Backbone as JSON Lines, residues from 0, in Angstrom:
{"i":0,"aa":"M","n":[146.04,-16.99,117.5],"ca":[146.94,-15.88,117.21],"c":[147.79,-15.55,118.42]}
{"i":1,"aa":"G","n":[147.72,-16.24,119.51],"ca":[148.34,-15.94,120.79],"c":[149.68,-15.25,120.79]}
{"i":2,"aa":"A","n":[150.69,-15.84,120.14],"ca":[152.04,-15.26,120.18],"c":[152.06,-13.89,119.5]}
{"i":3,"aa":"T","n":[151.38,-13.77,118.37],"ca":[151.34,-12.49,117.68],"c":[150.67,-11.44,118.54]}
{"i":4,"aa":"T","n":[149.56,-11.81,119.16],"ca":[148.83,-10.88,120.03],"c":[149.72,-10.43,121.18]}
{"i":5,"aa":"D","n":[150.43,-11.35,121.81],"ca":[151.33,-11.01,122.91],"c":[152.43,-10.08,122.44]}
{"i":6,"aa":"K","n":[152.96,-10.35,121.26],"ca":[154.02,-9.51,120.7],"c":[153.5,-8.1,120.44]}
{"i":7,"aa":"I","n":[152.29,-8.0,119.87],"ca":[151.69,-6.69,119.62],"c":[151.53,-5.94,120.93]}
{"i":8,"aa":"K","n":[150.97,-6.59,121.94],"ca":[150.73,-5.94,123.23],"c":[152.02,-5.44,123.85]}
{"i":9,"aa":"G","n":[153.05,-6.27,123.82],"ca":[154.28,-5.94,124.52],"c":[155.23,-5.01,123.79]}
{"i":10,"aa":"N","n":[155.2,-5.02,122.48],"ca":[156.22,-4.29,121.71],"c":[155.65,-3.43,120.6]}
{"i":11,"aa":"W","n":[154.42,-2.93,120.76],"ca":[153.77,-2.28,119.63],"c":[154.56,-1.08,119.09]}
{"i":12,"aa":"N","n":[155.16,-0.27,119.95],"ca":[155.89,0.9,119.44],"c":[157.07,0.5,118.57]}
{"i":13,"aa":"I","n":[157.76,-0.55,118.94],"ca":[158.89,-1.05,118.14],"c":[158.38,-1.61,116.81]}
{"i":14,"aa":"I","n":[157.35,-2.43,116.87],"ca":[156.78,-3.04,115.67],"c":[156.25,-1.95,114.73]}
{"i":15,"aa":"K","n":[155.57,-0.98,115.31],"ca":[155.01,0.12,114.51],"c":[156.12,0.84,113.75]}
{"i":16,"aa":"G","n":[157.24,1.09,114.4],"ca":[158.37,1.75,113.75],"c":[158.92,0.91,112.6]}
{"i":17,"aa":"K","n":[159.02,-0.39,112.81],"ca":[159.53,-1.28,111.75],"c":[158.56,-1.34,110.58]}
{"i":18,"aa":"L","n":[157.25,-1.37,110.87],"ca":[156.26,-1.38,109.8],"c":[156.33,-0.08,108.99]}
{"i":19,"aa":"K","n":[156.5,1.04,109.68],"ca":[156.6,2.33,108.97],"c":[157.85,2.38,108.09]}
{"i":20,"aa":"Q","n":[158.96,1.81,108.57],"ca":[160.17,1.77,107.76],"c":[159.97,0.9,106.53]}
{"i":21,"aa":"Q","n":[159.33,-0.24,106.7],"ca":[159.13,-1.19,105.62],"c":[158.08,-0.71,104.62]}
{"i":22,"aa":"Y","n":[157.02,-0.1,105.15],"ca":[155.88,0.32,104.33],"c":[155.62,1.8,104.59]}
{"i":23,"aa":"G","n":[156.34,2.65,103.88],"ca":[156.34,4.08,104.13],"c":[154.99,4.77,103.99]}
{"i":24,"aa":"D","n":[154.04,4.15,103.3],"ca":[152.74,4.81,103.12],"c":[151.76,4.54,104.25]}
{"i":25,"aa":"L","n":[152.17,3.82,105.28],"ca":[151.29,3.59,106.44],"c":[151.19,4.87,107.27]}
{"i":26,"aa":"T","n":[149.98,5.18,107.7],"ca":[149.76,6.38,108.51],"c":[149.59,5.97,109.98]}
{"i":27,"aa":"D","n":[149.59,6.96,110.86],"ca":[149.34,6.67,112.28],"c":[147.96,6.05,112.47]}
{"i":28,"aa":"D","n":[146.98,6.47,111.66],"ca":[145.65,5.88,111.75],"c":[145.67,4.41,111.37]}
{"i":29,"aa":"D","n":[146.45,4.07,110.33],"ca":[146.58,2.67,109.92],"c":[147.17,1.83,111.04]}
{"i":30,"aa":"L","n":[148.03,2.44,111.83],"ca":[148.79,1.72,112.85],"c":[148.22,1.89,114.25]}
{"i":31,"aa":"K","n":[147.04,2.47,114.36],"ca":[146.45,2.68,115.68],"c":[146.06,1.33,116.27]}
{"i":32,"aa":"Y","n":[146.54,1.08,117.47],"ca":[146.31,-0.2,118.13],"c":[145.45,0.0,119.37]}
{"i":33,"aa":"T","n":[144.38,-0.8,119.46],"ca":[143.54,-0.83,120.65],"c":[143.56,-2.26,121.17]}
{"i":34,"aa":"E","n":[143.9,-2.41,122.43],"ca":[143.98,-3.76,123.01],"c":[142.65,-4.48,122.84]}
{"i":35,"aa":"G","n":[142.73,-5.74,122.42],"ca":[141.54,-6.54,122.17],"c":[141.05,-6.46,120.73]}
{"i":36,"aa":"K","n":[141.65,-5.55,119.95],"ca":[141.22,-5.38,118.55],"c":[142.36,-5.69,117.59]}
{"i":37,"aa":"E","n":[143.13,-6.72,117.93],"ca":[144.28,-7.09,117.1],"c":[143.84,-7.52,115.69]}
{"i":38,"aa":"D","n":[142.72,-8.25,115.59],"ca":[142.23,-8.68,114.28],"c":[141.88,-7.5,113.4]}
{"i":39,"aa":"E","n":[141.28,-6.49,114.0],"ca":[140.94,-5.27,113.26],"c":[142.2,-4.6,112.73]}
{"i":40,"aa":"L","n":[143.22,-4.52,113.57],"ca":[144.5,-3.94,113.17],"c":[145.11,-4.74,112.02]}
{"i":41,"aa":"L","n":[145.14,-6.06,112.15],"ca":[145.7,-6.9,111.09],"c":[144.93,-6.75,109.79]}
{"i":42,"aa":"G","n":[143.62,-6.66,109.88],"ca":[142.79,-6.46,108.69],"c":[143.1,-5.14,108.0]}
{"i":43,"aa":"R","n":[143.26,-4.09,108.79],"ca":[143.59,-2.77,108.26],"c":[144.94,-2.8,107.55]}
{"i":44,"aa":"L","n":[145.92,-3.44,108.18],"ca":[147.25,-3.55,107.57],"c":[147.19,-4.38,106.29]}
{"i":45,"aa":"Q","n":[146.42,-5.46,106.34],"ca":[146.28,-6.34,105.18],"c":[145.75,-5.55,103.98]}
{"i":46,"aa":"T","n":[144.74,-4.74,104.21],"ca":[144.14,-3.94,103.14],"c":[145.14,-2.9,102.62]}
{"i":47,"aa":"K","n":[145.84,-2.24,103.54],"ca":[146.71,-1.13,103.16],"c":[147.97,-1.59,102.43]}
{"i":48,"aa":"I","n":[148.6,-2.68,102.88],"ca":[149.89,-3.06,102.28],"c":[149.78,-4.24,101.33]}
{"i":49,"aa":"G","n":[148.59,-4.83,101.22],"ca":[148.38,-5.9,100.25],"c":[149.08,-7.21,100.56]}
{"i":50,"aa":"K","n":[149.32,-7.46,101.83],"ca":[149.93,-8.73,102.25],"c":[148.86,-9.56,102.94]}
{"i":51,"aa":"S","n":[149.08,-10.87,102.99],"ca":[148.13,-11.75,103.69],"c":[148.29,-11.57,105.2]}
{"i":52,"aa":"K","n":[147.25,-11.98,105.91],"ca":[147.31,-11.91,107.38],"c":[148.49,-12.73,107.91]}
{"i":53,"aa":"E","n":[148.74,-13.87,107.29],"ca":[149.86,-14.71,107.73],"c":[151.2,-14.01,107.51]}
{"i":54,"aa":"E","n":[151.34,-13.31,106.39],"ca":[152.59,-12.58,106.13],"c":[152.78,-11.46,107.15]}
{"i":55,"aa":"I","n":[151.71,-10.79,107.49],"ca":[151.79,-9.7,108.47],"c":[152.12,-10.27,109.85]}
{"i":56,"aa":"K","n":[151.46,-11.36,110.22],"ca":[151.76,-12.0,111.52],"c":[153.23,-12.42,111.57]}
{"i":57,"aa":"S","n":[153.73,-12.97,110.49],"ca":[155.13,-13.39,110.43],"c":[156.06,-12.2,110.61]}
{"i":58,"aa":"F","n":[155.75,-11.08,109.95],"ca":[156.55,-9.87,110.08],"c":[156.57,-9.41,111.55]}
{"i":59,"aa":"I","n":[155.38,-9.4,112.17],"ca":[155.26,-8.96,113.57],"c":[156.01,-9.92,114.49]}
{"i":60,"aa":"D","n":[155.84,-11.22,114.27],"ca":[156.5,-12.2,115.13],"c":[158.01,-12.13,115.04]}
{"i":61,"aa":"N","n":[158.52,-11.7,113.9],"ca":[159.97,-11.63,113.69],"c":[160.54,-10.23,113.93]}
{"i":62,"aa":"A","n":[159.68,-9.28,114.28],"ca":[160.14,-7.89,114.47],"c":[160.94,-7.76,115.74]}
């Protein structure tokens, strides 16, 4: 997951804003990021927005 993880670490506030625009029902709790817990974050997003982990990674990588 290297590139996605790096992108999350470096640009989380920007990505979080884009995710909120795209998926208006996401809450701050859904988008809470803790370094080292990227998989947990992706799993939470996957459950909440109904997209696959690969789709979410692609969205983040292209944000």
